Short mmCIF file of C-alpha atoms and ligand atoms in Angstrom, two decimals:
data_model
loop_
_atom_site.label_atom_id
_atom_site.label_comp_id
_atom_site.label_asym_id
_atom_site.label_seq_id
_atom_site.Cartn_x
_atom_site.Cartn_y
_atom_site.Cartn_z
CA UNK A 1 75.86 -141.09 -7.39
CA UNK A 2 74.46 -143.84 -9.69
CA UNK A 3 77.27 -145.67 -11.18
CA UNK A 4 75.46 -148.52 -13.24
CA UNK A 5 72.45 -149.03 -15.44
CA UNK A 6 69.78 -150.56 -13.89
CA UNK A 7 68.49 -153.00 -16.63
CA UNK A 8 72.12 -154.68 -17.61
CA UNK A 9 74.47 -153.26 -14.66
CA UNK A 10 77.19 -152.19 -16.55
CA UNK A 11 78.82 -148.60 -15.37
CA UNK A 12 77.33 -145.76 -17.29
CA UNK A 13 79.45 -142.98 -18.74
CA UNK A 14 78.55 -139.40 -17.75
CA UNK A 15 77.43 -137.44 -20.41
CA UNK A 16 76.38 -134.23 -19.77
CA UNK A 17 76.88 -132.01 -16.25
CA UNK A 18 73.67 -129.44 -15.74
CA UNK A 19 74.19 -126.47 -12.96
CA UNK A 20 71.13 -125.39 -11.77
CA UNK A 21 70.58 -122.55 -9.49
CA UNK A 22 66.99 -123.64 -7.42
CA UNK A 23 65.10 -121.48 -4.61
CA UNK A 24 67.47 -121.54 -1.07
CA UNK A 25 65.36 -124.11 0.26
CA UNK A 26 67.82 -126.80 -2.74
CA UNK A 27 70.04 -123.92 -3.91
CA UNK A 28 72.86 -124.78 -6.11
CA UNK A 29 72.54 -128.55 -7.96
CA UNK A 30 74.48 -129.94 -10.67
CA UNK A 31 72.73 -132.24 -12.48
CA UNK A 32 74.68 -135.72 -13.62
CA UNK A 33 73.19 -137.03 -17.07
CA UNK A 34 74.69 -140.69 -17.29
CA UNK A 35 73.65 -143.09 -20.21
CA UNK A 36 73.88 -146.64 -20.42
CA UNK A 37 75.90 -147.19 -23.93
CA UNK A 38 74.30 -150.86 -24.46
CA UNK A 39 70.90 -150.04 -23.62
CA UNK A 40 70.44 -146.29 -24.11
CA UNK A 41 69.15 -145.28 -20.91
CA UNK A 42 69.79 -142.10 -19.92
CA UNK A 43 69.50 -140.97 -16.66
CA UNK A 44 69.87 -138.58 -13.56
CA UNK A 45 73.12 -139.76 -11.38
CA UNK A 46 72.84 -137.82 -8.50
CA UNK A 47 68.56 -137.56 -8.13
CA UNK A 48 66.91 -135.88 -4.79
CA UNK A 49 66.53 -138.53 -2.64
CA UNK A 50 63.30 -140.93 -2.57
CA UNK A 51 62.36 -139.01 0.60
CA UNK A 52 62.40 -135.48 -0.97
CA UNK A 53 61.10 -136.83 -4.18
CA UNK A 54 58.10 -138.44 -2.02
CA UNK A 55 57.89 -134.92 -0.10
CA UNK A 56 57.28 -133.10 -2.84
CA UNK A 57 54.62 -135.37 -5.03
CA UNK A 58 52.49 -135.88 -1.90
CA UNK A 59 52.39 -132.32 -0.48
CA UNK A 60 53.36 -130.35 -3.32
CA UNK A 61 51.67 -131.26 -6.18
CA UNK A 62 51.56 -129.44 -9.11
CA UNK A 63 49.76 -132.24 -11.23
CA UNK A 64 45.95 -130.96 -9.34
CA UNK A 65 44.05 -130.38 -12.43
CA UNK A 66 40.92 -130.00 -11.35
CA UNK A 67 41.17 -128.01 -8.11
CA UNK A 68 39.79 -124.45 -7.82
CA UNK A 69 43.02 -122.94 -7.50
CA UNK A 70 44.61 -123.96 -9.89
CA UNK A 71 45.63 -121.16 -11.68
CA UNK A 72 46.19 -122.14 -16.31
CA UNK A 73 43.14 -123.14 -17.51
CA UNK A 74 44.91 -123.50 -20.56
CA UNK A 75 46.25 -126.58 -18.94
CA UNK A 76 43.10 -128.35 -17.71
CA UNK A 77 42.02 -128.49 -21.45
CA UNK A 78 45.64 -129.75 -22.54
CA UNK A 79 45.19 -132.51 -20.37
CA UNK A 80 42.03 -133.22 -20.90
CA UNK A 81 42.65 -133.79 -24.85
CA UNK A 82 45.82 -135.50 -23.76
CA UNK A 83 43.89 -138.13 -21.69
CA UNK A 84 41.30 -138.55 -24.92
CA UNK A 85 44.06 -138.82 -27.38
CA UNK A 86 45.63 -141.77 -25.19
CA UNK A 87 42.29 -143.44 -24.56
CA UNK A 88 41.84 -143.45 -28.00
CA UNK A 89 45.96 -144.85 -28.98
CA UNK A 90 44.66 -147.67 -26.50
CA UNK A 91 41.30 -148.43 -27.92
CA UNK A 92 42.55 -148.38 -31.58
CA UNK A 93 45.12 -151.46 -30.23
CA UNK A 94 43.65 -153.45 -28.10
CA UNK A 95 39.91 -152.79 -28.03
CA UNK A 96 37.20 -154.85 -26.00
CA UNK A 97 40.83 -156.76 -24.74
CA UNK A 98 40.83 -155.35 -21.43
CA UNK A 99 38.55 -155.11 -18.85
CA UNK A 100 40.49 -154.01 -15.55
CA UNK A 101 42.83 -150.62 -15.34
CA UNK A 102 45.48 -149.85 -12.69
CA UNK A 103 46.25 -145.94 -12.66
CA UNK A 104 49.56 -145.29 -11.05
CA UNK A 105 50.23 -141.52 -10.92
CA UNK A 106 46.26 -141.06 -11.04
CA UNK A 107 46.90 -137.51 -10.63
CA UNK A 108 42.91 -136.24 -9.58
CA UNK A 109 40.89 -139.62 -11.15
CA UNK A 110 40.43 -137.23 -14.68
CA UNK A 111 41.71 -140.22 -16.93
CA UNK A 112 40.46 -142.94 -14.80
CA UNK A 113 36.70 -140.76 -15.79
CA UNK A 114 36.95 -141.65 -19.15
CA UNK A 115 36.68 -145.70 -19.04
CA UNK A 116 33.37 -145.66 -17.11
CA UNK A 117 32.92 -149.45 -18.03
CA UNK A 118 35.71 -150.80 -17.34
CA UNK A 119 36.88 -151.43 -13.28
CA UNK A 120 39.34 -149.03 -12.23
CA UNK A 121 42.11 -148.27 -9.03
CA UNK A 122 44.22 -145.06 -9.06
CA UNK A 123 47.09 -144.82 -7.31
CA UNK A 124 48.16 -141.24 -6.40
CA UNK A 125 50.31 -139.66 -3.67
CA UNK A 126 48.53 -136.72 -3.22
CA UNK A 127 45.92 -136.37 -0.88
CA UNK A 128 44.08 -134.13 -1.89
CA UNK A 129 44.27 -135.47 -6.00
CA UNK A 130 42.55 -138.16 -4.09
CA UNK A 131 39.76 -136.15 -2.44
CA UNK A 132 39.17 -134.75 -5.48
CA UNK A 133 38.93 -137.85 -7.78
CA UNK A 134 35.83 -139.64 -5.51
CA UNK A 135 34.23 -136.09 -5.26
CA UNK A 136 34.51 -135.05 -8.71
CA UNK A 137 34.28 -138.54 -10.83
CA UNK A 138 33.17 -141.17 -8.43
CA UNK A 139 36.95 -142.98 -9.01
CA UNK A 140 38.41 -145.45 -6.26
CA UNK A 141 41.80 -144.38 -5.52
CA UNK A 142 44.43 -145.81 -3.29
CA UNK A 143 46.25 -142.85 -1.17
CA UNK A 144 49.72 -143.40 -1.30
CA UNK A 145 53.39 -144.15 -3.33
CA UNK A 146 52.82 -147.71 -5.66
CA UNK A 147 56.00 -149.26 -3.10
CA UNK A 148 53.61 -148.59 -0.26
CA UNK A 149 50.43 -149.65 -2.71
CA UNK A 150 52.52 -153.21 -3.47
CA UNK A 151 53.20 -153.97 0.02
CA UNK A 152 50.09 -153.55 1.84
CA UNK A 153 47.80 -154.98 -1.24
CA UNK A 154 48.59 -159.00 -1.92
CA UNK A 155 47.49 -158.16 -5.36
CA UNK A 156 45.28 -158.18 -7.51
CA UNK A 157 45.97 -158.30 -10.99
CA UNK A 158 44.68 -155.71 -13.55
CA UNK A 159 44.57 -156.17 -17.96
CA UNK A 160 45.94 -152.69 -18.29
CA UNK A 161 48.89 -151.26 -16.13
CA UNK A 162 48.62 -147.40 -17.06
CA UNK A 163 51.81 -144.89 -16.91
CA UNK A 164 51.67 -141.36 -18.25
CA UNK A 165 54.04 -139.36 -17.29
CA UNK A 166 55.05 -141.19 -14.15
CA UNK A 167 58.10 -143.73 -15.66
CA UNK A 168 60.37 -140.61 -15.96
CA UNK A 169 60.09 -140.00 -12.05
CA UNK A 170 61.22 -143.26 -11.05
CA UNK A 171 64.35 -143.91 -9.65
CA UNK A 172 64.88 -147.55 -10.49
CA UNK A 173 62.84 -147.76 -13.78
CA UNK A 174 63.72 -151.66 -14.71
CA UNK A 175 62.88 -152.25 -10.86
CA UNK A 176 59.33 -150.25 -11.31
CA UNK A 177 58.26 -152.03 -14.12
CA UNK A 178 59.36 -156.05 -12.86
CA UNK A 179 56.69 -154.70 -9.73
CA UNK A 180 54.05 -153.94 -12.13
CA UNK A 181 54.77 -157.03 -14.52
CA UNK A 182 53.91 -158.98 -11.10
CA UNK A 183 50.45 -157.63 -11.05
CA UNK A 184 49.90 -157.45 -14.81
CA UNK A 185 47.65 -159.37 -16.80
CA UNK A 186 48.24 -158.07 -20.12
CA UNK A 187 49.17 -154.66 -21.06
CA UNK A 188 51.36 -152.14 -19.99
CA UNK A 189 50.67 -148.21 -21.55
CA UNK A 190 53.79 -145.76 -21.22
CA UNK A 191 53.80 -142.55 -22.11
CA UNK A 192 57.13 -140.60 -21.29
CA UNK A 193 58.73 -137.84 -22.62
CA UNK A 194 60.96 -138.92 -25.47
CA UNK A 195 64.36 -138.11 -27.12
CA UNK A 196 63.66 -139.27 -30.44
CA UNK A 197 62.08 -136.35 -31.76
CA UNK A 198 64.10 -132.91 -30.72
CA UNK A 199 62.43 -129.44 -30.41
CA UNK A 200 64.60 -126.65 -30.44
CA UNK A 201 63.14 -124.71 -27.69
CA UNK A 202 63.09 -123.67 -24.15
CA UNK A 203 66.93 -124.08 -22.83
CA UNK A 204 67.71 -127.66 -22.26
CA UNK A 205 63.71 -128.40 -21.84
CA UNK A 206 64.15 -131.98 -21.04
CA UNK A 207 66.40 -131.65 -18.48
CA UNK A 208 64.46 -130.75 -14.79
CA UNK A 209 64.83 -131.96 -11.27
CA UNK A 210 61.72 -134.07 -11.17
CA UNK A 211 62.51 -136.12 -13.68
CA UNK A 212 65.53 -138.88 -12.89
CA UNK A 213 64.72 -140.67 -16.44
CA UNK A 214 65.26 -139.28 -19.94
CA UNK A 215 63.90 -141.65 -22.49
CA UNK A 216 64.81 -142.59 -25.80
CA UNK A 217 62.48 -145.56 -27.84
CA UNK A 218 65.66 -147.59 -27.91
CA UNK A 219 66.31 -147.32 -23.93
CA UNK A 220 62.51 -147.96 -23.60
CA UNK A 221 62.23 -150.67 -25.55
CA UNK A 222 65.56 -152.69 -23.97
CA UNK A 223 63.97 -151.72 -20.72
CA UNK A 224 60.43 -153.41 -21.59
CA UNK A 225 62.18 -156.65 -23.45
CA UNK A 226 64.38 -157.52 -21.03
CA UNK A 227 61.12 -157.56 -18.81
CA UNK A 228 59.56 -159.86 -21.83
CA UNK A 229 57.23 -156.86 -22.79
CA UNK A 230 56.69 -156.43 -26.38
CA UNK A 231 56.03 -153.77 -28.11
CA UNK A 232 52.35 -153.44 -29.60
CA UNK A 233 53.13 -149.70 -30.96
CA UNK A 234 53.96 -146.34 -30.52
CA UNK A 235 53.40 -143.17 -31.13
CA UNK A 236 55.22 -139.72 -31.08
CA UNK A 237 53.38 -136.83 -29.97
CA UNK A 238 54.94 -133.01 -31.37
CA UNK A 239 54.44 -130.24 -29.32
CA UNK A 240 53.23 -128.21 -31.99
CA UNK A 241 49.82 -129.87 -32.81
CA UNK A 242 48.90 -131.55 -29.51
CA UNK A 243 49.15 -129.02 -26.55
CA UNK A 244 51.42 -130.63 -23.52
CA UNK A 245 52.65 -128.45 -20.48
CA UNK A 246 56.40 -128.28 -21.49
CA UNK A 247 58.29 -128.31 -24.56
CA UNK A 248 58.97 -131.62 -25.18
CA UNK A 249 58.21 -133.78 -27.31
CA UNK A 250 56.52 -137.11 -25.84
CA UNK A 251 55.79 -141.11 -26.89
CA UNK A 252 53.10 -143.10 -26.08
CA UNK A 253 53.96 -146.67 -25.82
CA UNK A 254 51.65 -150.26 -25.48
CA UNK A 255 53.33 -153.05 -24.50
CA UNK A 256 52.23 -156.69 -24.33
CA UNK A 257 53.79 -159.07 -21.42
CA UNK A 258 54.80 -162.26 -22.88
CA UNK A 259 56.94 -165.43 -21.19
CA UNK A 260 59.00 -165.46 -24.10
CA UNK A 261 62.58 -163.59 -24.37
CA UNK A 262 63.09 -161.20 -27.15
CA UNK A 263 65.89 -160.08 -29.38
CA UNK A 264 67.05 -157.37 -28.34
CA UNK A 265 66.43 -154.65 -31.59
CA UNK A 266 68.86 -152.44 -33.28
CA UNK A 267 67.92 -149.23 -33.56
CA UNK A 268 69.72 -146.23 -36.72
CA UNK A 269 70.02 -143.53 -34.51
CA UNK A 270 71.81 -144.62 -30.98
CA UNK A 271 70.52 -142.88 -27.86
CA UNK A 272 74.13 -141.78 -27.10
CA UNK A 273 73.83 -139.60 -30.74
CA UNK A 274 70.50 -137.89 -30.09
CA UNK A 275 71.41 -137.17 -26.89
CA UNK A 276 74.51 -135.43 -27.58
CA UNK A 277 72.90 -133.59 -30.57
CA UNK A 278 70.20 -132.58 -28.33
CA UNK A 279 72.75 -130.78 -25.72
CA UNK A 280 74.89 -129.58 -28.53
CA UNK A 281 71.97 -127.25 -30.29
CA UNK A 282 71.09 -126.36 -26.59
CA UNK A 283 74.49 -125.07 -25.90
CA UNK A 284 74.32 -123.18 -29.56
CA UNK A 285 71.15 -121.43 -28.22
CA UNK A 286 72.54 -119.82 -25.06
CA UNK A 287 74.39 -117.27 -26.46
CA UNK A 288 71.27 -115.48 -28.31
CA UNK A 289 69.72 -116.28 -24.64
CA UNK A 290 72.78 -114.19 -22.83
CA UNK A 291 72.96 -111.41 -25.16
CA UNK A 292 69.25 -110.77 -24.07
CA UNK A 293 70.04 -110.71 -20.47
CA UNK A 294 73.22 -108.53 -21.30
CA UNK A 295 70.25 -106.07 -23.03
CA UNK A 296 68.99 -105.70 -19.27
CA UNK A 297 70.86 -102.49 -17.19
CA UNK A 298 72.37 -103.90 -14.21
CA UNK A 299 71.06 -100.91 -12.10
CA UNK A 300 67.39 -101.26 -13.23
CA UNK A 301 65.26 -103.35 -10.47
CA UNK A 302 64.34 -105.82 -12.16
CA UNK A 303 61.15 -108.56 -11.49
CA UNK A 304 61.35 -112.02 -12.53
CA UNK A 305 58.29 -113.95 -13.40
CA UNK A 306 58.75 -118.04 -13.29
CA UNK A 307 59.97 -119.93 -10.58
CA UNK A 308 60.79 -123.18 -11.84
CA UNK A 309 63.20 -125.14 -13.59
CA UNK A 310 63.96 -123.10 -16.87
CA UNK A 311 64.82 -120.11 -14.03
CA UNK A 312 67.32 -122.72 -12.42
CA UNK A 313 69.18 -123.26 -15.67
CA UNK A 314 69.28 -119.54 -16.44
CA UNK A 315 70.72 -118.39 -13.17
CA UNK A 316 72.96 -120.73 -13.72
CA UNK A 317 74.30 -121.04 -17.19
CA UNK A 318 73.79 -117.09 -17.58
CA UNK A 319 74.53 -113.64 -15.93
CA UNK A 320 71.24 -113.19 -14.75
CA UNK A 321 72.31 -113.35 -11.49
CA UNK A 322 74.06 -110.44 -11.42
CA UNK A 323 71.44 -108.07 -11.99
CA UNK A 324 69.69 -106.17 -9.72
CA UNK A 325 66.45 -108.50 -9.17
CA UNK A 326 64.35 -107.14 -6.72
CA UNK A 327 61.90 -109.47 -6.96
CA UNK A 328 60.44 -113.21 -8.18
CA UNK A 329 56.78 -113.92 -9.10
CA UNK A 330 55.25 -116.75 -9.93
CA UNK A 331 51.87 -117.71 -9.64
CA UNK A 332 51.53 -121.00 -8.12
CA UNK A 333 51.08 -120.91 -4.29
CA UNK A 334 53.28 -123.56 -3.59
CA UNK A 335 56.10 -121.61 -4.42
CA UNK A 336 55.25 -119.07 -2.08
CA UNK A 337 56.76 -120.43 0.86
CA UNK A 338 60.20 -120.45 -0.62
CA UNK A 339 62.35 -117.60 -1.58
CA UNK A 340 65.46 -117.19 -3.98
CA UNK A 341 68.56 -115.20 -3.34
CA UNK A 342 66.75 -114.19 0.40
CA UNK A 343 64.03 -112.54 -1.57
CA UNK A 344 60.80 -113.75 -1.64
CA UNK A 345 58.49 -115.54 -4.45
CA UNK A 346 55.27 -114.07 -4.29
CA UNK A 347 52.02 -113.63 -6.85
CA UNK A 348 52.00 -110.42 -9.51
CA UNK A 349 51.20 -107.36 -7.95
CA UNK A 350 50.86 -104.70 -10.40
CA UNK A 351 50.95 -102.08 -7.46
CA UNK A 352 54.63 -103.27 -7.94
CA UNK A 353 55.03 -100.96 -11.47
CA UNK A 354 52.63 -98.17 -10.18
CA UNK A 355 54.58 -97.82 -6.94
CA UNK A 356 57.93 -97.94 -8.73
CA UNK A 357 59.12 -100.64 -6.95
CA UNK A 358 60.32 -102.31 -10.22
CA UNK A 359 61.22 -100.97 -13.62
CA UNK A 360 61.23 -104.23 -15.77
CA UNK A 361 59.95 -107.58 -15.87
CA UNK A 362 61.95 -110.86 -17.31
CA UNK A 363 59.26 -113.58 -18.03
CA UNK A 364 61.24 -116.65 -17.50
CA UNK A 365 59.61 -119.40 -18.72
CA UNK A 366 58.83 -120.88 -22.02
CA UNK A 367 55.92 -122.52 -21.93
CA UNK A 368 53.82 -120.01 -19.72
CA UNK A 369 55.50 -116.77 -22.06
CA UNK A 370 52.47 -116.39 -23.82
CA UNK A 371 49.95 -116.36 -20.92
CA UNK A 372 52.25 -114.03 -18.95
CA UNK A 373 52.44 -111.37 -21.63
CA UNK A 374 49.04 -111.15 -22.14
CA UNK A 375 49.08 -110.09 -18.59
CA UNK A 376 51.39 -107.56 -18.76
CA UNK A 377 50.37 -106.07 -22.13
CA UNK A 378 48.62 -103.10 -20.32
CA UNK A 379 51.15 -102.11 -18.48
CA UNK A 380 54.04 -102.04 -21.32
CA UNK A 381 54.19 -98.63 -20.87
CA UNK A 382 55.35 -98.58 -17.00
CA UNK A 383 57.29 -101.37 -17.69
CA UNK A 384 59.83 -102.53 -19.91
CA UNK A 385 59.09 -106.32 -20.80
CA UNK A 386 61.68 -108.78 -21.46
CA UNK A 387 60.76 -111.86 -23.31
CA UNK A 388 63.40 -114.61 -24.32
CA UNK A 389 61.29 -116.06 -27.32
CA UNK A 390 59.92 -115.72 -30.53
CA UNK A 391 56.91 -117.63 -30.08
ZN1 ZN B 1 72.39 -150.94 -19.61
#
């Protein structure tokens, strides 16, 4: 358990207790949301280890855009803009100021694509990501965790240090950054998924076991200032006009390293408030999300589509677990080797409806809901079809 903050030290006050209910390989988890009340940083207390978090990114990695399996395309494109959109927050600040880019969390070499003049590194813990960023888009990439890149590479120094979507997996954020100030020339780029603008929509969206950080622009910025990184600008990103994979709103952030210190700001809104008003109007939302499930016979054999975190919370915080589920699909492979409850996680199969096997399917995730019942619109008529959103 993580007592203290990691920028000032002080002990952190536990805010908010999560219980999770994960496939058998993690099973039951309570998740420990702590928050620093001087700087705002809000955190995971109890986080998988380093060693299962490492486990996971290098042989498990759901962030392979680009690789023939992979089964949204609705998501390639999403990222794809995503990677513009941040090229062009970037360009519109520091333009023609920056001639060297560090990737860390280069994912399959997409972004690194996209700023063909300038000289580029990736760093990536996934193999194959790897494989696919020389083959695809002729980007250099360094195979392994940043720790491992930092020790073994005496180091050069890049203009642009870029993050997206990587601070928020980081144990020791303050600790993360100080590394990457040492091999900094300039300019940091974060983007993270942010607190300060709240969407009321899948349960307690933020919240997920891959993610140890939860940032606010107030714990963001103390983290960067106390490192003597100013802030340049930012920029909040709404789910509903840019496309992103969950429902979260996100920020991207460009920070400029400086030898001066800097006053540390005051911000309206503290990160304590918006965090508690965040898990408040989650709370509100459960019971509409229970009396759904309560809708669902306990005898009928019931199929569950989504394996992932939103499933966790539900089995849970809800009754769902005490129907009769007969099944769980999802379709990413990776899952496939797990099982929940004893029962195994396996693709769709509509020979599953025609052969009676199941009478009803509960799509379980938010941000896939719409994909899903396009899917299973043809066979509404076998099946009864339980959604848990107006989208
Ligand atoms: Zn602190």
């Amino acid at each position: 358990m993580i007592e203290n903050c990691c920028i000032c030290g002080k002990k952190v006050e536990t805010i908010f207790k999560l219980p999770c209910i994960y496939p058998d390989n993690i099973g039951h988890y309570t998740q420990h949301i702590g928050i620093c009340e001087s700087c705002g940083l809000a955190f995971t207390q109890n986080p998988f280890t380093a060693q299962q978090l490492e486990d996971r990114y290098k042989n498990n990695s759901k962030y392979e855009y680009d690789s023939d399996d992979y089964y949204n395309i609705d998501i390639d494109e999403a990222y794809a803009k995503r990677c513009i959109r941040q090229k062009n927050f970037i360009d519109s600040n520091i333009d023609g100021d920056y001639s060297t880019i560090l990737e860390i969390g280069a994912a399959s070499g997409y972004n690194l694509s996209l700023y063909k003049d300038k000289e580029v590194l990736g760093v990536e813990p996934s193999k194959k990501n790897c494989i696919l960023a020389n083959k695809n888009y002729n980007v250099n990439m360094y195979n392994g965790m940043f720790s491992e890149y930092i020790n073994e590479n005496n180091c050069q120094k890049y203009d642009l240090i870029f993050l997206s979507h990587t601070l928020e997996h980081i144990v020791n954020p303050y600790e993360f950054i100080k590394q990457c100030r040492s091999i900094c020339n300039k300019y940091i780029f974060i983007e993270v998924p942010t607190i300060d603008c709240q969407l009321v929509d899948e349960l307690f969206a933020i919240f997920s076991d891959e993610h140890v950080n939860y940032f606010s622009l107030e714990g963001l910025t103390n983290m960067m200032n106390s490192l003597n990184f100013q802030l340049i600008s930012s920029n909040i990103i709404h789910h509903s006009n840019v496309q992103i994979q969950l429902g979260y709103s996100v920020m991207s952030t460009l920070w400029k390293k400086t030898d001066e210190n800097i006053n540390k700001s005051i911000f309206i809104q503290s990160s304590k408030n918006l965090f508690q008003y965040y898990i408040n109007s989650n709370n509100n939302k459960l019971p509409k999300i229970q009396s759904l499930i309560n809708n669902i016979d306990d005898n009928e054999k019931l199929a569950i589509w989504g394996v992932g975190n939103h499933l966790a919370k539900l089995l849970a915080n809800t009754d769902l677990c005490k129907k009769n589920i007969v099944k769980f699909y999802d379709s990413d492979v990776h899952k496939h080797s797990s099982t929940v409850f004893n029962k195994p996680i396996a693709s769709f199969d509509e020979s599953d409806i025609f052969e009676k096997r199941i009478d009803s399917i509960l799509v379980a995730t938010y941000s896939a809901q719409k994909t899903i019942c396009k899917i299973l619109d043809k066979h509404k008529n076998n099946c009864k079809i339980y959604c848990l959103y107006d989208l």
